[in-house]
Amino acid sequence: PTWSVFPVPAQNELFVQPITALTGKATVKLFNTLGQLQQQSNIELSGTDPVTVPVSTLANGVYMMQLQHNGSVRTLRIQISR
Protein backbone atom coordinates (compact mmCIF):
# COMPACT_ATOMS: atom_id res chain seq x y z
CA PRO A 1 0.00 0.00 0.00
CA THR A 2 0.95 3.63 -0.46
CA TRP A 3 1.02 5.89 2.56
CA SER A 4 1.04 9.60 3.26
CA VAL A 5 2.85 10.78 6.40
CA PHE A 6 2.54 14.40 7.54
CA PRO A 7 3.62 16.91 8.72
CA VAL A 8 7.31 16.60 7.87
CA PRO A 9 9.12 17.82 9.81
CA ALA A 10 6.97 16.75 12.74
CA GLN A 11 6.95 18.29 16.19
CA ASN A 12 4.90 16.19 18.64
CA GLU A 13 2.80 13.97 16.41
CA LEU A 14 2.67 12.49 12.95
CA PHE A 15 -0.36 11.50 10.94
CA VAL A 16 -0.23 8.28 8.94
CA GLN A 17 -2.81 8.02 6.16
CA PRO A 18 -3.24 5.19 3.66
CA ILE A 19 -3.81 6.45 0.10
CA THR A 20 -6.09 3.52 -0.69
CA ALA A 21 -8.69 2.29 1.78
CA LEU A 22 -7.25 -0.14 4.33
CA THR A 23 -8.76 -1.69 7.44
CA GLY A 24 -7.37 -3.63 10.36
CA LYS A 25 -4.31 -3.40 12.51
CA ALA A 26 -0.96 -2.02 11.40
CA THR A 27 2.37 -1.55 13.15
CA VAL A 28 4.44 1.63 13.02
CA LYS A 29 8.12 1.38 13.97
CA LEU A 30 10.52 4.31 14.19
CA PHE A 31 14.26 3.65 13.86
CA ASN A 32 17.11 6.11 14.36
CA THR A 33 19.85 6.51 11.75
CA LEU A 34 21.83 3.69 13.41
CA GLY A 35 18.93 1.29 12.81
CA GLN A 36 17.97 1.10 16.48
CA LEU A 37 14.25 0.78 17.25
CA GLN A 38 13.15 3.91 19.10
CA GLN A 39 9.37 3.50 19.20
CA GLN A 40 6.71 1.01 18.16
CA SER A 41 2.98 1.69 17.93
CA ASN A 42 0.03 -0.46 16.94
CA ILE A 43 -2.62 1.45 15.04
CA GLU A 44 -6.10 0.64 13.77
CA LEU A 45 -6.81 1.58 10.16
CA SER A 46 -10.25 2.58 8.93
CA GLY A 47 -10.46 3.36 5.22
CA THR A 48 -8.33 6.36 4.31
CA ASP A 49 -8.71 8.11 7.68
CA PRO A 50 -5.44 9.50 9.09
CA VAL A 51 -4.15 7.94 12.32
CA THR A 52 -2.14 9.89 14.92
CA VAL A 53 1.29 8.61 15.97
CA PRO A 54 2.76 10.51 18.95
CA VAL A 55 6.46 11.35 18.61
CA SER A 56 6.90 13.85 21.47
CA THR A 57 9.30 11.54 23.34
CA LEU A 58 11.73 11.31 20.42
CA ALA A 59 14.69 13.65 20.02
CA ASN A 60 15.04 15.98 17.05
CA GLY A 61 16.53 14.24 14.05
CA VAL A 62 15.94 11.95 11.10
CA TYR A 63 14.15 8.62 11.54
CA MET A 64 13.06 5.78 9.32
CA MET A 65 9.39 4.93 9.76
CA GLN A 66 8.44 1.35 8.96
CA LEU A 67 4.75 0.65 8.31
CA GLN A 68 3.56 -2.96 8.40
CA HIS A 69 0.09 -4.09 7.32
CA ASN A 70 -1.03 -7.60 6.30
CA GLY A 71 2.52 -8.74 5.50
CA SER A 72 3.36 -5.63 3.48
CA VAL A 73 6.19 -3.39 4.70
CA ARG A 74 6.86 0.19 3.63
CA THR A 75 9.70 2.38 4.93
CA LEU A 76 9.61 6.18 4.83
CA ARG A 77 12.09 8.82 5.98
CA ILE A 78 10.75 11.35 8.47
CA GLN A 79 12.19 14.24 10.44
CA ILE A 80 11.39 15.58 13.89
CA SER A 81 12.18 19.21 14.57
CA ARG A 82 10.93 21.40 17.42
mmCIF file of N, CA, C and O in Angstrom:
data_model
loop_
_atom_site.group_PDB
_atom_site.id
_atom_site.type_symbol
_atom_site.label_atom_id
_atom_site.label_comp_id
_atom_site.label_asym_id
_atom_site.label_seq_id
_atom_site.Cartn_x
_atom_site.Cartn_y
_atom_site.Cartn_z
ATOM 1 N N PRO A 1 0.825 -1.205 0.000
ATOM 2 C CA PRO A 1 0.000 0.000 0.000
ATOM 3 C C PRO A 1 0.861 1.257 0.000
ATOM 4 O O PRO A 1 2.000 1.234 0.445
ATOM 5 N N THR A 2 0.283 2.339 -0.471
ATOM 6 C CA THR A 2 0.950 3.631 -0.464
ATOM 7 C C THR A 2 0.425 4.435 0.714
ATOM 8 O O THR A 2 -0.762 4.411 1.018
ATOM 9 N N TRP A 3 1.353 5.140 1.367
ATOM 10 C CA TRP A 3 1.016 5.886 2.565
ATOM 11 C C TRP A 3 1.401 7.351 2.410
ATOM 12 O O TRP A 3 2.356 7.675 1.735
ATOM 13 N N SER A 4 0.674 8.202 3.114
ATOM 14 C CA SER A 4 1.037 9.596 3.259
ATOM 15 C C SER A 4 1.349 9.821 4.737
ATOM 16 O O SER A 4 0.605 9.364 5.607
ATOM 17 N N VAL A 5 2.468 10.472 5.020
ATOM 18 C CA VAL A 5 2.847 10.781 6.398
ATOM 19 C C VAL A 5 3.069 12.292 6.472
ATOM 20 O O VAL A 5 3.820 12.855 5.681
ATOM 21 N N PHE A 6 2.429 12.947 7.425
ATOM 22 C CA PHE A 6 2.536 14.398 7.545
ATOM 23 C C PHE A 6 2.331 14.817 8.988
ATOM 24 O O PHE A 6 1.776 14.021 9.767
ATOM 25 N N PRO A 7 2.757 15.987 9.448
ATOM 26 C CA PRO A 7 3.623 16.908 8.721
ATOM 27 C C PRO A 7 5.083 16.453 8.804
ATOM 28 O O PRO A 7 5.456 15.730 9.719
ATOM 29 N N VAL A 8 5.869 16.856 7.852
ATOM 30 C CA VAL A 8 7.307 16.604 7.873
ATOM 31 C C VAL A 8 7.980 17.937 7.612
ATOM 32 O O VAL A 8 7.755 18.523 6.553
ATOM 33 N N PRO A 9 8.771 18.470 8.550
ATOM 34 C CA PRO A 9 9.123 17.819 9.807
ATOM 35 C C PRO A 9 7.981 17.853 10.818
ATOM 36 O O PRO A 9 7.149 18.752 10.797
ATOM 37 N N ALA A 10 7.981 16.862 11.691
ATOM 38 C CA ALA A 10 6.969 16.750 12.744
ATOM 39 C C ALA A 10 7.480 17.399 14.018
ATOM 40 O O ALA A 10 8.689 17.536 14.204
ATOM 41 N N GLN A 11 6.553 17.758 14.887
ATOM 42 C CA GLN A 11 6.947 18.286 16.192
ATOM 43 C C GLN A 11 6.598 17.287 17.285
ATOM 44 O O GLN A 11 7.490 16.694 17.875
ATOM 45 N N ASN A 12 5.317 17.081 17.562
ATOM 46 C CA ASN A 12 4.898 16.190 18.644
ATOM 47 C C ASN A 12 4.069 15.007 18.175
ATOM 48 O O ASN A 12 3.857 14.068 18.939
ATOM 49 N N GLU A 13 3.582 15.081 16.944
ATOM 50 C CA GLU A 13 2.801 13.970 16.414
ATOM 51 C C GLU A 13 2.901 13.934 14.896
ATOM 52 O O GLU A 13 3.138 14.936 14.245
ATOM 53 N N LEU A 14 2.725 12.727 14.392
ATOM 54 C CA LEU A 14 2.668 12.489 12.949
ATOM 55 C C LEU A 14 1.307 11.915 12.631
ATOM 56 O O LEU A 14 0.684 11.259 13.466
ATOM 57 N N PHE A 15 0.859 12.130 11.408
ATOM 58 C CA PHE A 15 -0.363 11.498 10.939
ATOM 59 C C PHE A 15 0.011 10.532 9.824
ATOM 60 O O PHE A 15 0.736 10.901 8.901
ATOM 61 N N VAL A 16 -0.461 9.320 9.933
ATOM 62 C CA VAL A 16 -0.234 8.276 8.936
ATOM 63 C C VAL A 16 -1.563 8.041 8.241
ATOM 64 O O VAL A 16 -2.578 7.786 8.895
ATOM 65 N N GLN A 17 -1.565 8.149 6.911
ATOM 66 C CA GLN A 17 -2.806 8.018 6.163
ATOM 67 C C GLN A 17 -2.593 7.118 4.950
ATOM 68 O O GLN A 17 -1.755 7.414 4.096
ATOM 69 N N PRO A 18 -3.332 6.002 4.867
ATOM 70 C CA PRO A 18 -3.238 5.185 3.659
ATOM 71 C C PRO A 18 -3.882 5.912 2.479
ATOM 72 O O PRO A 18 -4.911 6.565 2.634
ATOM 73 N N ILE A 19 -3.262 5.809 1.304
ATOM 74 C CA ILE A 19 -3.806 6.453 0.104
ATOM 75 C C ILE A 19 -5.010 5.668 -0.418
ATOM 76 O O ILE A 19 -5.981 6.245 -0.891
ATOM 77 N N THR A 20 -4.947 4.360 -0.329
ATOM 78 C CA THR A 20 -6.093 3.518 -0.687
ATOM 79 C C THR A 20 -6.709 2.988 0.604
ATOM 80 O O THR A 20 -6.022 2.833 1.610
ATOM 81 N N ALA A 21 -7.985 2.705 0.576
ATOM 82 C CA ALA A 21 -8.694 2.288 1.780
ATOM 83 C C ALA A 21 -8.121 0.984 2.340
ATOM 84 O O ALA A 21 -8.004 -0.009 1.629
ATOM 85 N N LEU A 22 -7.754 1.030 3.611
ATOM 86 C CA LEU A 22 -7.252 -0.141 4.327
ATOM 87 C C LEU A 22 -7.982 -0.254 5.654
ATOM 88 O O LEU A 22 -8.354 0.749 6.250
ATOM 89 N N THR A 23 -8.167 -1.472 6.120
ATOM 90 C CA THR A 23 -8.759 -1.686 7.435
ATOM 91 C C THR A 23 -7.915 -2.691 8.199
ATOM 92 O O THR A 23 -7.143 -3.451 7.620
ATOM 93 N N GLY A 24 -8.078 -2.668 9.509
ATOM 94 C CA GLY A 24 -7.374 -3.627 10.357
ATOM 95 C C GLY A 24 -6.201 -2.994 11.076
ATOM 96 O O GLY A 24 -5.997 -1.784 11.049
ATOM 97 N N LYS A 25 -5.446 -3.852 11.712
ATOM 98 C CA LYS A 25 -4.313 -3.402 12.510
ATOM 99 C C LYS A 25 -3.061 -3.238 11.655
ATOM 100 O O LYS A 25 -2.849 -3.969 10.700
ATOM 101 N N ALA A 26 -2.249 -2.250 12.032
ATOM 102 C CA ALA A 26 -0.956 -2.016 11.401
ATOM 103 C C ALA A 26 0.043 -1.683 12.503
ATOM 104 O O ALA A 26 -0.335 -1.281 13.604
ATOM 105 N N THR A 27 1.311 -1.863 12.199
ATOM 106 C CA THR A 27 2.374 -1.549 13.148
ATOM 107 C C THR A 27 3.245 -0.449 12.566
ATOM 108 O O THR A 27 3.605 -0.496 11.392
ATOM 109 N N VAL A 28 3.566 0.531 13.403
ATOM 110 C CA VAL A 28 4.441 1.631 13.019
ATOM 111 C C VAL A 28 5.692 1.538 13.889
ATOM 112 O O VAL A 28 5.596 1.559 15.111
ATOM 113 N N LYS A 29 6.851 1.412 13.243
ATOM 114 C CA LYS A 29 8.117 1.378 13.966
ATOM 115 C C LYS A 29 8.974 2.547 13.523
ATOM 116 O O LYS A 29 9.036 2.851 12.329
ATOM 117 N N LEU A 30 9.626 3.199 14.484
ATOM 118 C CA LEU A 30 10.524 4.306 14.192
ATOM 119 C C LEU A 30 11.934 3.919 14.604
ATOM 120 O O LEU A 30 12.171 3.545 15.751
ATOM 121 N N PHE A 31 12.861 4.004 13.644
ATOM 122 C CA PHE A 31 14.259 3.654 13.858
ATOM 123 C C PHE A 31 15.117 4.903 13.718
ATOM 124 O O PHE A 31 14.860 5.737 12.841
ATOM 125 N N ASN A 32 16.175 5.009 14.545
ATOM 126 C CA ASN A 32 17.113 6.114 14.362
ATOM 127 C C ASN A 32 18.044 5.796 13.196
ATOM 128 O O ASN A 32 17.932 4.743 12.567
ATOM 129 N N THR A 33 18.975 6.687 12.905
ATOM 130 C CA THR A 33 19.850 6.508 11.745
ATOM 131 C C THR A 33 20.849 5.363 11.932
ATOM 132 O O THR A 33 21.475 4.937 10.968
ATOM 133 N N LEU A 34 20.972 4.848 13.163
ATOM 134 C CA LEU A 34 21.826 3.687 13.413
ATOM 135 C C LEU A 34 21.055 2.375 13.275
ATOM 136 O O LEU A 34 21.606 1.301 13.468
ATOM 137 N N GLY A 35 19.758 2.483 12.972
ATOM 138 C CA GLY A 35 18.934 1.291 12.810
ATOM 139 C C GLY A 35 18.371 0.751 14.108
ATOM 140 O O GLY A 35 17.831 -0.350 14.145
ATOM 141 N N GLN A 36 18.465 1.535 15.178
ATOM 142 C CA GLN A 36 17.967 1.105 16.483
ATOM 143 C C GLN A 36 16.498 1.491 16.625
ATOM 144 O O GLN A 36 16.124 2.632 16.371
ATOM 145 N N LEU A 37 15.678 0.521 17.048
ATOM 146 C CA LEU A 37 14.252 0.777 17.249
ATOM 147 C C LEU A 37 14.069 1.773 18.385
ATOM 148 O O LEU A 37 14.551 1.561 19.498
ATOM 149 N N GLN A 38 13.387 2.869 18.106
ATOM 150 C CA GLN A 38 13.149 3.915 19.105
ATOM 151 C C GLN A 38 11.721 3.915 19.629
ATOM 152 O O GLN A 38 11.470 4.323 20.755
ATOM 153 N N GLN A 39 10.781 3.480 18.799
ATOM 154 C CA GLN A 39 9.372 3.496 19.197
ATOM 155 C C GLN A 39 8.594 2.525 18.317
ATOM 156 O O GLN A 39 8.887 2.387 17.138
ATOM 157 N N GLN A 40 7.607 1.885 18.923
ATOM 158 C CA GLN A 40 6.711 1.005 18.165
ATOM 159 C C GLN A 40 5.290 1.286 18.605
ATOM 160 O O GLN A 40 5.012 1.383 19.800
ATOM 161 N N SER A 41 4.393 1.426 17.643
ATOM 162 C CA SER A 41 2.980 1.690 17.926
ATOM 163 C C SER A 41 2.122 0.760 17.091
ATOM 164 O O SER A 41 2.432 0.483 15.935
ATOM 165 N N ASN A 42 1.039 0.290 17.676
ATOM 166 C CA ASN A 42 0.034 -0.464 16.935
ATOM 167 C C ASN A 42 -1.124 0.482 16.668
ATOM 168 O O ASN A 42 -1.594 1.172 17.578
ATOM 169 N N ILE A 43 -1.538 0.547 15.412
ATOM 170 C CA ILE A 43 -2.621 1.454 15.039
ATOM 171 C C ILE A 43 -3.743 0.660 14.382
ATOM 172 O O ILE A 43 -3.533 -0.437 13.881
ATOM 173 N N GLU A 44 -4.922 1.242 14.397
ATOM 174 C CA GLU A 44 -6.099 0.644 13.774
ATOM 175 C C GLU A 44 -6.480 1.494 12.569
ATOM 176 O O GLU A 44 -6.725 2.691 12.692
ATOM 177 N N LEU A 45 -6.485 0.871 11.392
ATOM 178 C CA LEU A 45 -6.807 1.579 10.158
ATOM 179 C C LEU A 45 -8.288 1.468 9.840
ATOM 180 O O LEU A 45 -8.901 0.417 10.054
ATOM 181 N N SER A 46 -8.838 2.554 9.310
ATOM 182 C CA SER A 46 -10.246 2.577 8.928
ATOM 183 C C SER A 46 -10.382 3.383 7.634
ATOM 184 O O SER A 46 -10.458 4.609 7.654
ATOM 185 N N GLY A 47 -10.340 2.679 6.513
ATOM 186 C CA GLY A 47 -10.462 3.358 5.223
ATOM 187 C C GLY A 47 -9.230 4.174 4.908
ATOM 188 O O GLY A 47 -8.112 3.695 4.985
ATOM 189 N N THR A 48 -9.442 5.453 4.592
ATOM 190 C CA THR A 48 -8.327 6.357 4.313
ATOM 191 C C THR A 48 -8.186 7.417 5.409
ATOM 192 O O THR A 48 -7.546 8.443 5.210
ATOM 193 N N ASP A 49 -8.786 7.160 6.573
ATOM 194 C CA ASP A 49 -8.707 8.112 7.678
ATOM 195 C C ASP A 49 -7.280 8.179 8.222
ATOM 196 O O ASP A 49 -6.636 7.150 8.416
ATOM 197 N N PRO A 50 -6.761 9.395 8.499
ATOM 198 C CA PRO A 50 -5.437 9.500 9.094
ATOM 199 C C PRO A 50 -5.443 9.010 10.535
ATOM 200 O O PRO A 50 -6.447 9.134 11.245
ATOM 201 N N VAL A 51 -4.315 8.439 10.966
ATOM 202 C CA VAL A 51 -4.150 7.937 12.324
ATOM 203 C C VAL A 51 -2.995 8.706 12.962
ATOM 204 O O VAL A 51 -1.946 8.899 12.342
ATOM 205 N N THR A 52 -3.169 9.134 14.205
ATOM 206 C CA THR A 52 -2.140 9.892 14.915
ATOM 207 C C THR A 52 -1.102 8.970 15.532
ATOM 208 O O THR A 52 -1.449 7.981 16.173
ATOM 209 N N VAL A 53 0.172 9.321 15.336
ATOM 210 C CA VAL A 53 1.286 8.609 15.969
ATOM 211 C C VAL A 53 2.054 9.645 16.788
ATOM 212 O O VAL A 53 2.655 10.558 16.221
ATOM 213 N N PRO A 54 2.030 9.541 18.136
ATOM 214 C CA PRO A 54 2.759 10.510 18.947
ATOM 215 C C PRO A 54 4.268 10.310 18.820
ATOM 216 O O PRO A 54 4.756 9.183 18.803
ATOM 217 N N VAL A 55 4.999 11.415 18.707
ATOM 218 C CA VAL A 55 6.463 11.350 18.611
ATOM 219 C C VAL A 55 7.122 12.341 19.571
ATOM 220 O O VAL A 55 8.306 12.637 19.437
ATOM 221 N N SER A 56 6.382 12.816 20.565
ATOM 222 C CA SER A 56 6.899 13.848 21.470
ATOM 223 C C SER A 56 8.058 13.358 22.328
ATOM 224 O O SER A 56 8.835 14.170 22.829
ATOM 225 N N THR A 57 8.207 12.057 22.512
ATOM 226 C CA THR A 57 9.299 11.535 23.344
ATOM 227 C C THR A 57 10.589 11.331 22.557
ATOM 228 O O THR A 57 11.624 11.028 23.146
ATOM 229 N N LEU A 58 10.540 11.512 21.249
ATOM 230 C CA LEU A 58 11.730 11.313 20.425
ATOM 231 C C LEU A 58 12.510 12.614 20.270
ATOM 232 O O LEU A 58 11.922 13.693 20.193
ATOM 233 N N ALA A 59 13.816 12.488 20.200
ATOM 234 C CA ALA A 59 14.686 13.653 20.025
ATOM 235 C C ALA A 59 14.590 14.177 18.598
ATOM 236 O O ALA A 59 14.181 13.449 17.679
ATOM 237 N N ASN A 60 14.964 15.418 18.401
ATOM 238 C CA ASN A 60 15.045 15.979 17.052
ATOM 239 C C ASN A 60 15.976 15.125 16.212
ATOM 240 O O ASN A 60 16.975 14.601 16.709
ATOM 241 N N GLY A 61 15.655 14.981 14.937
ATOM 242 C CA GLY A 61 16.529 14.241 14.048
ATOM 243 C C GLY A 61 15.762 13.528 12.956
ATOM 244 O O GLY A 61 14.554 13.696 12.787
ATOM 245 N N VAL A 62 16.495 12.706 12.216
ATOM 246 C CA VAL A 62 15.943 11.947 11.099
ATOM 247 C C VAL A 62 15.682 10.523 11.569
ATOM 248 O O VAL A 62 16.502 9.919 12.267
ATOM 249 N N TYR A 63 14.551 9.978 11.172
ATOM 250 C CA TYR A 63 14.154 8.623 11.537
ATOM 251 C C TYR A 63 13.632 7.903 10.302
ATOM 252 O O TYR A 63 13.160 8.537 9.358
ATOM 253 N N MET A 64 13.696 6.604 10.341
ATOM 254 C CA MET A 64 13.057 5.779 9.320
ATOM 255 C C MET A 64 11.786 5.205 9.945
ATOM 256 O O MET A 64 11.837 4.590 11.012
ATOM 257 N N MET A 65 10.666 5.442 9.292
ATOM 258 C CA MET A 65 9.385 4.928 9.763
ATOM 259 C C MET A 65 9.021 3.702 8.942
ATOM 260 O O MET A 65 8.936 3.771 7.716
ATOM 261 N N GLN A 66 8.814 2.591 9.634
ATOM 262 C CA GLN A 66 8.440 1.348 8.963
ATOM 263 C C GLN A 66 6.970 1.067 9.256
ATOM 264 O O GLN A 66 6.569 0.996 10.413
ATOM 265 N N LEU A 67 6.180 0.928 8.198
ATOM 266 C CA LEU A 67 4.750 0.652 8.309
ATOM 267 C C LEU A 67 4.492 -0.775 7.852
ATOM 268 O O LEU A 67 4.872 -1.151 6.738
ATOM 269 N N GLN A 68 3.857 -1.564 8.720
ATOM 270 C CA GLN A 68 3.562 -2.962 8.397
ATOM 271 C C GLN A 68 2.056 -3.187 8.456
ATOM 272 O O GLN A 68 1.416 -2.835 9.448
ATOM 273 N N HIS A 69 1.526 -3.786 7.377
ATOM 274 C CA HIS A 69 0.089 -4.085 7.322
ATOM 275 C C HIS A 69 -0.114 -5.319 6.462
ATOM 276 O O HIS A 69 0.293 -5.345 5.295
ATOM 277 N N ASN A 70 -0.711 -6.349 7.026
ATOM 278 C CA ASN A 70 -1.028 -7.600 6.297
ATOM 279 C C ASN A 70 0.172 -8.157 5.520
ATOM 280 O O ASN A 70 0.048 -8.523 4.354
ATOM 281 N N GLY A 71 1.342 -8.170 6.139
ATOM 282 C CA GLY A 71 2.523 -8.737 5.496
ATOM 283 C C GLY A 71 3.268 -7.796 4.579
ATOM 284 O O GLY A 71 4.352 -8.106 4.109
ATOM 285 N N SER A 72 2.700 -6.636 4.313
ATOM 286 C CA SER A 72 3.361 -5.634 3.475
ATOM 287 C C SER A 72 4.149 -4.674 4.371
ATOM 288 O O SER A 72 3.672 -4.276 5.433
ATOM 289 N N VAL A 73 5.354 -4.311 3.931
ATOM 290 C CA VAL A 73 6.192 -3.391 4.702
ATOM 291 C C VAL A 73 6.599 -2.226 3.820
ATOM 292 O O VAL A 73 7.034 -2.417 2.688
ATOM 293 N N ARG A 74 6.456 -1.025 4.346
ATOM 294 C CA ARG A 74 6.858 0.187 3.628
ATOM 295 C C ARG A 74 7.707 1.026 4.571
ATOM 296 O O ARG A 74 7.361 1.183 5.740
ATOM 297 N N THR A 75 8.827 1.564 4.100
ATOM 298 C CA THR A 75 9.701 2.378 4.925
ATOM 299 C C THR A 75 9.785 3.789 4.349
ATOM 300 O O THR A 75 9.997 3.959 3.151
ATOM 301 N N LEU A 76 9.589 4.774 5.218
ATOM 302 C CA LEU A 76 9.614 6.178 4.827
ATOM 303 C C LEU A 76 10.561 6.948 5.735
ATOM 304 O O LEU A 76 10.680 6.638 6.921
ATOM 305 N N ARG A 77 11.201 7.964 5.196
ATOM 306 C CA ARG A 77 12.094 8.824 5.976
ATOM 307 C C ARG A 77 11.270 9.975 6.540
ATOM 308 O O ARG A 77 10.508 10.619 5.806
ATOM 309 N N ILE A 78 11.435 10.226 7.852
ATOM 310 C CA ILE A 78 10.748 11.349 8.473
ATOM 311 C C ILE A 78 11.755 12.182 9.252
ATOM 312 O O ILE A 78 12.880 11.737 9.512
ATOM 313 N N GLN A 79 11.343 13.368 9.651
ATOM 314 C CA GLN A 79 12.192 14.243 10.437
ATOM 315 C C GLN A 79 11.374 14.830 11.564
ATOM 316 O O GLN A 79 10.204 15.183 11.380
ATOM 317 N N ILE A 80 11.997 14.931 12.736
ATOM 318 C CA ILE A 80 11.388 15.584 13.888
ATOM 319 C C ILE A 80 12.206 16.820 14.202
ATOM 320 O O ILE A 80 13.425 16.755 14.316
ATOM 321 N N SER A 81 11.515 17.949 14.303
ATOM 322 C CA SER A 81 12.181 19.213 14.566
ATOM 323 C C SER A 81 11.263 20.096 15.390
ATOM 324 O O SER A 81 10.138 20.358 14.987
ATOM 325 N N ARG A 82 11.748 20.519 16.554
ATOM 326 C CA ARG A 82 10.935 21.401 17.421
ATOM 327 C C ARG A 82 11.580 22.764 17.545
ATOM 328 O O ARG A 82 12.731 22.939 17.500
#
